[in-house]
Structures are given as structure tokens and as C-alpha cells.
N, CA, C and O atoms as a GROMACS GRO file, in nm:
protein
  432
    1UNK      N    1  11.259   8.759   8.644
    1UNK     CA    2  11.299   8.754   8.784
    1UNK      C    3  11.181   8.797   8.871
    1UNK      O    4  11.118   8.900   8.844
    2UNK      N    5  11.152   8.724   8.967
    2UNK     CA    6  11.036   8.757   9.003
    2UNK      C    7  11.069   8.853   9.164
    2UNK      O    8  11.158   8.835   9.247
    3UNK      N    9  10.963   8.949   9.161
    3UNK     CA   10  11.024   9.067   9.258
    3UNK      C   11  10.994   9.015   9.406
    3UNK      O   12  11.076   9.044   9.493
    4UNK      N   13  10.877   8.938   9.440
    4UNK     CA   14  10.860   8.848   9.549
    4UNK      C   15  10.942   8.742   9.581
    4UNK      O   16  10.995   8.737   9.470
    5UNK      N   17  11.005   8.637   9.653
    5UNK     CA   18  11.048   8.562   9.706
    5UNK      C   19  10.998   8.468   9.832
    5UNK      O   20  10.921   8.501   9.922
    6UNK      N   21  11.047   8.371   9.817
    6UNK     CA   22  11.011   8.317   9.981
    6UNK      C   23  11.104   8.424  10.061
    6UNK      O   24  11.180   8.506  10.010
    7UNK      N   25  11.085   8.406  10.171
    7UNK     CA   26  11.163   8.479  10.296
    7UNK      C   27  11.212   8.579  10.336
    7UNK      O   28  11.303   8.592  10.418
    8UNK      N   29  11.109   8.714  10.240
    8UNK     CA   30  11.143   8.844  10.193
    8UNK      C   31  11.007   8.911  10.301
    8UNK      O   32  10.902   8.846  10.311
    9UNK      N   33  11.020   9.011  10.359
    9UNK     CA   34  10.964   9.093  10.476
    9UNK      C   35  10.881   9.172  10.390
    9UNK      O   36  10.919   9.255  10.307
   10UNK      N   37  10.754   9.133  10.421
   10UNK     CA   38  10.674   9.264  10.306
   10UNK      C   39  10.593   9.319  10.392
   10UNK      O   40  10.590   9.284  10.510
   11UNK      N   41  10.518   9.412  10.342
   11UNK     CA   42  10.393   9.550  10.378
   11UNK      C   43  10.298   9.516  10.280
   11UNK      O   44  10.307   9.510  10.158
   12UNK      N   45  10.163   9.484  10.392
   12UNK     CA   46  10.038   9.458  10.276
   12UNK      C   47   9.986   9.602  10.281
   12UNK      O   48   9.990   9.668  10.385
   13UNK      N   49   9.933   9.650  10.155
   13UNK     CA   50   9.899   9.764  10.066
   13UNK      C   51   9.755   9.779  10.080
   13UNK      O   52   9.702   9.887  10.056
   14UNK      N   53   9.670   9.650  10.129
   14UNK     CA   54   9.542   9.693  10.029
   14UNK      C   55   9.472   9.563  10.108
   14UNK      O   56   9.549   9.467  10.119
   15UNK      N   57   9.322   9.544  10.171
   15UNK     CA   58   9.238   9.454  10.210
   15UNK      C   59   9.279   9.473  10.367
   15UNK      O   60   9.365   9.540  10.423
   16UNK      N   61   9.187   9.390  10.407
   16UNK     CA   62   9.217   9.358  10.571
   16UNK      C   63   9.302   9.420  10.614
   16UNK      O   64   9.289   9.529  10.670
   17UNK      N   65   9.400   9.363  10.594
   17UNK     CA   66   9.510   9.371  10.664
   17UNK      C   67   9.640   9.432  10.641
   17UNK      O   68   9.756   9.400  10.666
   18UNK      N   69   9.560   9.568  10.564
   18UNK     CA   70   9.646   9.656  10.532
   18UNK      C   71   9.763   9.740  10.613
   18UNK      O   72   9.722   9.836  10.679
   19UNK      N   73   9.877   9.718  10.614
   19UNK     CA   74   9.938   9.784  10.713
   19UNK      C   75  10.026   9.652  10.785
   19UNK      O   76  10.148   9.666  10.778
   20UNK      N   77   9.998   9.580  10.823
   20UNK     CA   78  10.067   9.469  10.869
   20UNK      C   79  10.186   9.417  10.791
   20UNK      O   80  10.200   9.413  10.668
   21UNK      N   81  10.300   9.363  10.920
   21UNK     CA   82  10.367   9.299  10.790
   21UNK      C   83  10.418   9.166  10.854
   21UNK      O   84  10.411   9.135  10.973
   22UNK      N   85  10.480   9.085  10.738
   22UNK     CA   86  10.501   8.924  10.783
   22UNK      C   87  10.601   8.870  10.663
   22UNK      O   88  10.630   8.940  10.566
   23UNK      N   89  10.649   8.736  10.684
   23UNK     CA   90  10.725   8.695  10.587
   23UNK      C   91  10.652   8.669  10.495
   23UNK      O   92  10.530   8.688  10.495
   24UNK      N   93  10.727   8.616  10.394
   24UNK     CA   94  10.651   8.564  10.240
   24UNK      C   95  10.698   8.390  10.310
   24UNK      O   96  10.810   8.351  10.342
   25UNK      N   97  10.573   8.318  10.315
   25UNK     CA   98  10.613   8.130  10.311
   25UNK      C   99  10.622   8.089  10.209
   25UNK      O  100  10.669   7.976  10.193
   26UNK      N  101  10.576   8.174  10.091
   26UNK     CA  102  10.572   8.075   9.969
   26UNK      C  103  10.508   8.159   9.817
   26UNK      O  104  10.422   8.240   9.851
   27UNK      N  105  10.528   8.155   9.681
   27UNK     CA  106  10.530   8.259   9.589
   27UNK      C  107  10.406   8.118   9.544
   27UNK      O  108  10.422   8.004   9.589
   28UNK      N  109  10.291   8.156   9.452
   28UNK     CA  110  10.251   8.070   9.390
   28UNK      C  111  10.260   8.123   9.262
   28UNK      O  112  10.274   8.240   9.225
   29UNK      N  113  10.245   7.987   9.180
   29UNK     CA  114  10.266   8.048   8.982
   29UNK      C  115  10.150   8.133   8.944
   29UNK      O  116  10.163   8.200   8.842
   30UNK      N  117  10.049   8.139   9.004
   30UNK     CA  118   9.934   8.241   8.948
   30UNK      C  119   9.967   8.399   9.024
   30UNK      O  120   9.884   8.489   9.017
   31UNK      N  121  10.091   8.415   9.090
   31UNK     CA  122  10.156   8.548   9.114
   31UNK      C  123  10.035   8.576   9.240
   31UNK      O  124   9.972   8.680   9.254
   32UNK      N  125  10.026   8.477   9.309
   32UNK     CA  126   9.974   8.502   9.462
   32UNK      C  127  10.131   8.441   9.591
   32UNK      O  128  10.226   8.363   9.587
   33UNK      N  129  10.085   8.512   9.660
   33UNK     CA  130  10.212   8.501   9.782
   33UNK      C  131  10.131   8.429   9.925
   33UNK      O  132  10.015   8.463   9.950
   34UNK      N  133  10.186   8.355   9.990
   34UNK     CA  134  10.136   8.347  10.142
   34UNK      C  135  10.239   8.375  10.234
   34UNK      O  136  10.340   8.310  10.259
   35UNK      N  137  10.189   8.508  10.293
   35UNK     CA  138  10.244   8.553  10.395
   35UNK      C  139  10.194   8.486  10.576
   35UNK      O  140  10.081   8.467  10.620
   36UNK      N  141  10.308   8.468  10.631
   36UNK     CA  142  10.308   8.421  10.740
   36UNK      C  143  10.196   8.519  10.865
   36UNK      O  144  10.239   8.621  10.920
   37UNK      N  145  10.084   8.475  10.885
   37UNK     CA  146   9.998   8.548  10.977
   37UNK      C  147   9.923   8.678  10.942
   37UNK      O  148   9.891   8.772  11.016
   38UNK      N  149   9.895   8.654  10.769
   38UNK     CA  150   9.816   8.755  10.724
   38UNK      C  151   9.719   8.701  10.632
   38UNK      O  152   9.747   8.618  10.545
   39UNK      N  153   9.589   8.756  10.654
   39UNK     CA  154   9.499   8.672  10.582
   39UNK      C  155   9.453   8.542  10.583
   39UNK      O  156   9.444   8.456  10.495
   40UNK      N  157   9.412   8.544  10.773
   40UNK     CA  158   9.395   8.426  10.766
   40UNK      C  159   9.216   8.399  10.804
   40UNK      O  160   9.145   8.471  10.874
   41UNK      N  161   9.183   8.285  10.741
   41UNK     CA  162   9.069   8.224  10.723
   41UNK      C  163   9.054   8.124  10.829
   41UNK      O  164   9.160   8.074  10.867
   42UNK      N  165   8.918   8.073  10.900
   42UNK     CA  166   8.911   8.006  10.926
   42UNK      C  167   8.822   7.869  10.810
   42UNK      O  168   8.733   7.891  10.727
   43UNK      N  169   8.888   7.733  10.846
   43UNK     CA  170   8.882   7.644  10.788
   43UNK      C  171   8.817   7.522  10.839
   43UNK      O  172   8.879   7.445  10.912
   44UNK      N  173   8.734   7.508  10.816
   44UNK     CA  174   8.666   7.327  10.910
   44UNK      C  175   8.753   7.219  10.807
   44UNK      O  176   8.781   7.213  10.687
   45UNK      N  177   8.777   7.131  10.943
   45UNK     CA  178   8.895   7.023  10.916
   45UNK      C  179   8.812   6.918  10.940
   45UNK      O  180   8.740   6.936  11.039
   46UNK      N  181   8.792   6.778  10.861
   46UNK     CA  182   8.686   6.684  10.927
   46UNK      C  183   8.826   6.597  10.955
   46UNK      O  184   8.936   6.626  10.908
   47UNK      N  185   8.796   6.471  11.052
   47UNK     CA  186   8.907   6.430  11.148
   47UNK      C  187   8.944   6.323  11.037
   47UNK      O  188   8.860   6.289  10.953
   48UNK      N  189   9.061   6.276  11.041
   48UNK     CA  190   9.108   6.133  10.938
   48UNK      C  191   9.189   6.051  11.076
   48UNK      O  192   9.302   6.093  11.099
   49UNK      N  193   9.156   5.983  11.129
   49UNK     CA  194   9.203   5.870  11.254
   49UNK      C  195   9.332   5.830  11.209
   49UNK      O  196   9.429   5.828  11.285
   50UNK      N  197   9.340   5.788  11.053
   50UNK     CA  198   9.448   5.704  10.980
   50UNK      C  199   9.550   5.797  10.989
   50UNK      O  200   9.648   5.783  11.061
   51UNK      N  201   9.525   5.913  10.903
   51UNK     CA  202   9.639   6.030  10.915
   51UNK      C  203   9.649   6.096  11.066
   51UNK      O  204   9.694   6.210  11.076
   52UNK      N  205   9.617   6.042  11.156
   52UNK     CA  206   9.646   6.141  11.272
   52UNK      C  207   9.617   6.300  11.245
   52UNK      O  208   9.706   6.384  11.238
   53UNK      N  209   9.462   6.331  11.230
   53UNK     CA  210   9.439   6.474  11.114
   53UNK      C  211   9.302   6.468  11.278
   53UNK      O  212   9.217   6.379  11.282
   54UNK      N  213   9.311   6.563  11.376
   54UNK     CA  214   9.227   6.586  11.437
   54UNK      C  215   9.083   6.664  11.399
   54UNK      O  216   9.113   6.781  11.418
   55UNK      N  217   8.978   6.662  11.367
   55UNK     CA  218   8.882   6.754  11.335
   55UNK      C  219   8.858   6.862  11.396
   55UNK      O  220   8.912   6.887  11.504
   56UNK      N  221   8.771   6.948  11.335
   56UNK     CA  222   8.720   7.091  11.421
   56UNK      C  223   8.798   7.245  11.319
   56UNK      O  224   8.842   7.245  11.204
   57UNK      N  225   8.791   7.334  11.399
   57UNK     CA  226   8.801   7.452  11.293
   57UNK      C  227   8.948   7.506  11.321
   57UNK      O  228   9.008   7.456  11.416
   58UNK      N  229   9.003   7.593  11.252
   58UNK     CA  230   9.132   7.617  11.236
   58UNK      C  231   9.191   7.720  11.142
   58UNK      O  232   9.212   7.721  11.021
   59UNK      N  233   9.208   7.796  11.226
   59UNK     CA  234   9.283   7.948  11.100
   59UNK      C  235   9.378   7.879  11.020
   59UNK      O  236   9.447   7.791  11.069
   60UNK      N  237   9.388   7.914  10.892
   60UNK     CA  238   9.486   7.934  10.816
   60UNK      C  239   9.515   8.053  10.710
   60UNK      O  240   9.424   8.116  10.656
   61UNK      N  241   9.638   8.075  10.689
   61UNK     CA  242   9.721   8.172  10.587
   61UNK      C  243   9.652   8.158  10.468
   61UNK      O  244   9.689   8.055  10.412
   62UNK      N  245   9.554   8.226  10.395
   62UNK     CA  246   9.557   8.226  10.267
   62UNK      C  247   9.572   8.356  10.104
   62UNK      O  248   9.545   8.474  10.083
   63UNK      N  249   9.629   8.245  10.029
   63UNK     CA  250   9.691   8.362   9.982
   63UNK      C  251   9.634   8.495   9.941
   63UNK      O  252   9.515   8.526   9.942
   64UNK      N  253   9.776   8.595   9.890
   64UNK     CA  254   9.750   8.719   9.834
   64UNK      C  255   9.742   8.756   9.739
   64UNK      O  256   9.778   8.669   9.660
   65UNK      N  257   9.700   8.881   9.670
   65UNK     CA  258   9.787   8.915   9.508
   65UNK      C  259   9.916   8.978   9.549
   65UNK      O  260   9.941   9.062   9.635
   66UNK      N  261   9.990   8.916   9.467
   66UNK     CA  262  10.123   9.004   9.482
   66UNK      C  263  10.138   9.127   9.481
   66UNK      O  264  10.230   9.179   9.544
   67UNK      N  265  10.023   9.218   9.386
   67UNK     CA  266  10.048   9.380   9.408
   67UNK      C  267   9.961   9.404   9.507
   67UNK      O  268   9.953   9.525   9.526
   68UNK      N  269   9.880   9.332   9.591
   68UNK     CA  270   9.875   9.401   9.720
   68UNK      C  271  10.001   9.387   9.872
   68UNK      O  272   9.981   9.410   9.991
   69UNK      N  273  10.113   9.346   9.808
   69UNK     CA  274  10.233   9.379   9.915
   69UNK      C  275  10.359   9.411   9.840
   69UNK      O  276  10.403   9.368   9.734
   70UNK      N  277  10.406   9.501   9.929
   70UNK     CA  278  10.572   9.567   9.863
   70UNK      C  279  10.649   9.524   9.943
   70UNK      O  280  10.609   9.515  10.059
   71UNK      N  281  10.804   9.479   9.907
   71UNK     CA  282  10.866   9.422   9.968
   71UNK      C  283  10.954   9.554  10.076
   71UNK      O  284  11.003   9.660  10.036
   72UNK      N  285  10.950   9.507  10.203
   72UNK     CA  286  10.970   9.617  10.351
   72UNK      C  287  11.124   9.638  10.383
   72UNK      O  288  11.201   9.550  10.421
   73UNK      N  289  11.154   9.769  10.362
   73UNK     CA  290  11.250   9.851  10.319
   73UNK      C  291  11.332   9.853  10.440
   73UNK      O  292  11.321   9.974  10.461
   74UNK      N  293  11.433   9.795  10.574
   74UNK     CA  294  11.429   9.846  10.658
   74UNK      C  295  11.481   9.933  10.702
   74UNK      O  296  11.491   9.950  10.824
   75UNK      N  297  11.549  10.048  10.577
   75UNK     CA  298  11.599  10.150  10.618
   75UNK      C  299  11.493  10.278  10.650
   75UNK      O  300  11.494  10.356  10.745
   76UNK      N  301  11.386  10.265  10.517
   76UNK     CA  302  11.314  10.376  10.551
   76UNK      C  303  11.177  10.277  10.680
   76UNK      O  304  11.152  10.343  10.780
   77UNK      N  305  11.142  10.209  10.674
   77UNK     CA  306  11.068  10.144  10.746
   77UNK      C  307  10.958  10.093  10.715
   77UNK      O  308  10.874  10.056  10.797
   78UNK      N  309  10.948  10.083  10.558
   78UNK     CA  310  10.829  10.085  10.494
   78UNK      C  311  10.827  10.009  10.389
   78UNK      O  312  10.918   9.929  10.367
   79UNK      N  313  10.701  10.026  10.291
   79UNK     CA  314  10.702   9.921  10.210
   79UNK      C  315  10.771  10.004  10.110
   79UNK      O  316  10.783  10.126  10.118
   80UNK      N  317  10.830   9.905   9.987
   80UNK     CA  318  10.907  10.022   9.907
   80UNK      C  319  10.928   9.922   9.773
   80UNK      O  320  10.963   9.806   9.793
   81UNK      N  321  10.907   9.972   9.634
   81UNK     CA  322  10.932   9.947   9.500
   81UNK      C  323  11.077   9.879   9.485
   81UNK      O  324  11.192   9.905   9.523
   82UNK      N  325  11.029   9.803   9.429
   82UNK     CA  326  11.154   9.694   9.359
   82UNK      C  327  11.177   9.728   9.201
   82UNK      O  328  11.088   9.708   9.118
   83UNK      N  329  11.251   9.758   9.181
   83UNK     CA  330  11.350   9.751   9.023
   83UNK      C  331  11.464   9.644   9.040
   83UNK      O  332  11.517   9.598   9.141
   84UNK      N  333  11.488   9.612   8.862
   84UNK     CA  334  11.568   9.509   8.857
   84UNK      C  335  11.698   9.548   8.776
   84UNK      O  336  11.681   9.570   8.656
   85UNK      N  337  11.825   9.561   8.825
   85UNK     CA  338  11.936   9.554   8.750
   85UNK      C  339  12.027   9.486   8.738
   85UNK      O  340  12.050   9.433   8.846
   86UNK      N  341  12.126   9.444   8.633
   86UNK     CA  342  12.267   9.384   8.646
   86UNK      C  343  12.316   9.477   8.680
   86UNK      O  344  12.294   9.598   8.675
   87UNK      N  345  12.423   9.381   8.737
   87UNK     CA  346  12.544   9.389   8.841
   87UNK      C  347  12.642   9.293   8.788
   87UNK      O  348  12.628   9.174   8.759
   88UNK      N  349  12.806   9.415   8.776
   88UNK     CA  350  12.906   9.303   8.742
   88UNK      C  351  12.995   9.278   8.902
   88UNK      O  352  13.073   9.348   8.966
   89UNK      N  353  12.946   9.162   8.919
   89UNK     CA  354  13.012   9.090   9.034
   89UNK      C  355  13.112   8.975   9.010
   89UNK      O  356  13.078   8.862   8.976
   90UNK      N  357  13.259   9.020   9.036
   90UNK     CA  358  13.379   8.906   9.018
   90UNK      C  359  13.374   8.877   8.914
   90UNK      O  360  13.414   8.762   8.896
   91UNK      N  361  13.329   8.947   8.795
   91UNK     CA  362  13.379   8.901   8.672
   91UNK      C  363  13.249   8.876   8.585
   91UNK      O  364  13.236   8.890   8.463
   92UNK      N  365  13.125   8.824   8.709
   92UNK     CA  366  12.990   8.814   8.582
   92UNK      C  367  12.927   8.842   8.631
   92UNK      O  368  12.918   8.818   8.751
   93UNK      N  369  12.828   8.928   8.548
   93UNK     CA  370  12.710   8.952   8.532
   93UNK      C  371  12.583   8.895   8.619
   93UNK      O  372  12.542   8.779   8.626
   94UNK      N  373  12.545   8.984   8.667
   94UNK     CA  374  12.345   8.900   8.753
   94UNK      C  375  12.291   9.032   8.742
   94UNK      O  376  12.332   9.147   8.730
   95UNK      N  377  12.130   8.937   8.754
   95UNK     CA  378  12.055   9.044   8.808
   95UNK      C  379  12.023   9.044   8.924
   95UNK      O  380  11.996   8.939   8.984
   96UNK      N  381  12.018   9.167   8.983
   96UNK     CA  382  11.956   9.225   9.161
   96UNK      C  383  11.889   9.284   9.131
   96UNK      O  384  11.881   9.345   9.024
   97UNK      N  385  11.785   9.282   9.266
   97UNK     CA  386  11.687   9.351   9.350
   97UNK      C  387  11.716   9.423   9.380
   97UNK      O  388  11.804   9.399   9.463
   98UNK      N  389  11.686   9.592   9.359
   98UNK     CA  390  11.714   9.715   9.454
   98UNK      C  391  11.570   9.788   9.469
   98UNK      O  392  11.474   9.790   9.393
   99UNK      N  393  11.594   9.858   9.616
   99UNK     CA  394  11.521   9.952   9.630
   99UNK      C  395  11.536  10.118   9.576
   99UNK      O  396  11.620  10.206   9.597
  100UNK      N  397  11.368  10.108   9.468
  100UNK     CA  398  11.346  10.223   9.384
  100UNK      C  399  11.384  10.358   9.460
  100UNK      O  400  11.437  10.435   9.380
  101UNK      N  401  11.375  10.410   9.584
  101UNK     CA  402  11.392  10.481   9.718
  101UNK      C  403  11.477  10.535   9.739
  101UNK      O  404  11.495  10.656   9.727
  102UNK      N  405  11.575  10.425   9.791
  102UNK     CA  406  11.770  10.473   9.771
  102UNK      C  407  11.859  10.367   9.676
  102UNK      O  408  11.980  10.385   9.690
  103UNK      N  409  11.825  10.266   9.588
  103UNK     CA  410  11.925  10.232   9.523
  103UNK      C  411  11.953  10.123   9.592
  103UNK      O  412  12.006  10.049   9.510
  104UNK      N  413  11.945  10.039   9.748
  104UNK     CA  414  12.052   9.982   9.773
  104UNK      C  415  11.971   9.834   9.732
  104UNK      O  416  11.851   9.817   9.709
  105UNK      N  417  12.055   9.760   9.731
  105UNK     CA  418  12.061   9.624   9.635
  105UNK      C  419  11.992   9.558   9.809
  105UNK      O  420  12.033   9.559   9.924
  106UNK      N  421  11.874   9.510   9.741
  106UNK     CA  422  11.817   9.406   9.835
  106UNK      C  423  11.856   9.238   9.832
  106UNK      O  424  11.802   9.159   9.910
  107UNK      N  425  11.963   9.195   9.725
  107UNK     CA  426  12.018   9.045   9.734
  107UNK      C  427  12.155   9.070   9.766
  107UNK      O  428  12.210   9.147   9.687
  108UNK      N  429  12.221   9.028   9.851
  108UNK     CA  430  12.359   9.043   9.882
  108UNK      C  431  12.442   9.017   9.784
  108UNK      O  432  12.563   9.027   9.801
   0.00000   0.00000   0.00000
């Protein structure tokens, strides 16, 4: 189960932009994350006429390591440790996301 997600509120830990926080847009399989408005690069774009692709330069999001962000706690206000447990819900079994902190289950 992987402790990152798309659309999960994190706290970057470590580089630049330590301290900031933003959504997760997207988990990649080499266990990098892109967070929405962190870590961003600028990029030269050369123009494609066909694709309607304008040229010139252009920030973009690029990715993170996953252990430089913890997923953002909003009770205590911070970034905060994920553990994984079952839960018997209506009869079966899953696993959830809780926060290591106070316990409370971060997947509804």
C-alpha cells in the first residue's frame, strides 16, 4: 500500500522548498511524487505550429523523493508519519492510513 497518493496534502522535509506545502498530482513507480507548485524548474519549450505548442520558457513541477514529504496532518498542522493497519469495516477487512501522532485513520 503505498503511503503517498494522488490528492493527499503533504509537507516537504528537505531541499528548496522545505517547509511548503501542496497537493500530490501524481505518485511515479520509481517512488517520486509531483506536488502541485513545488519544485519547479524552468523549461525551454521550442514552438510545434501543428500541435498548437507555443515556444519560449516555462516553469514546471518536477518531481520529488517521496521521503522528502510527509503526508500534512490537519489536526496538529504539520507533516506527520503514516502507519498501515486493518480495519474490520461492515464485515471485511482493509487496510488504512493512520496518523503515527494520534491514531486517526487518514482514508475514510
Amino acid at each position: 500500500m503505498k503511503r503517498i497518493r494522488k490528492g493527499d496534502q503533504v509537507v516537504v522535509i528537505a531541499g528548496k522548498d522545505k517547509g511548503r506545502r501542496g497537493t500530490v498530482l501524481g505518485v511515479r513507480d520509481d517512488r517520486r511524487v509531483l506536488v502541485e507548485g513545488i519544485n519547479l524548474a524552468k523549461k525551454h519549450v521550442k514552438a510545434d505550429p501543428n500541435a498548437g505548442v507555443q515556444g519560449g520558457i516555462e516553469e514546471r513541477e518536477m518531481p520529488l523523493a517521496e521521503s522528502n514529504v510527509m503526508l500534512y496532518n490537519p489536526e496538529t498542522g504539520k507533516g506527520d508519519r503514516i502507519g498501515v493497519k486493518w480495519v474490520d469495516a461492515s464485515g471485511s477487512r482493509r487496510k488504512v492510513r493512520y496518523f503515527k501522532s494520534n491514531g486517526e485513520v487518514v482514508d475514510a
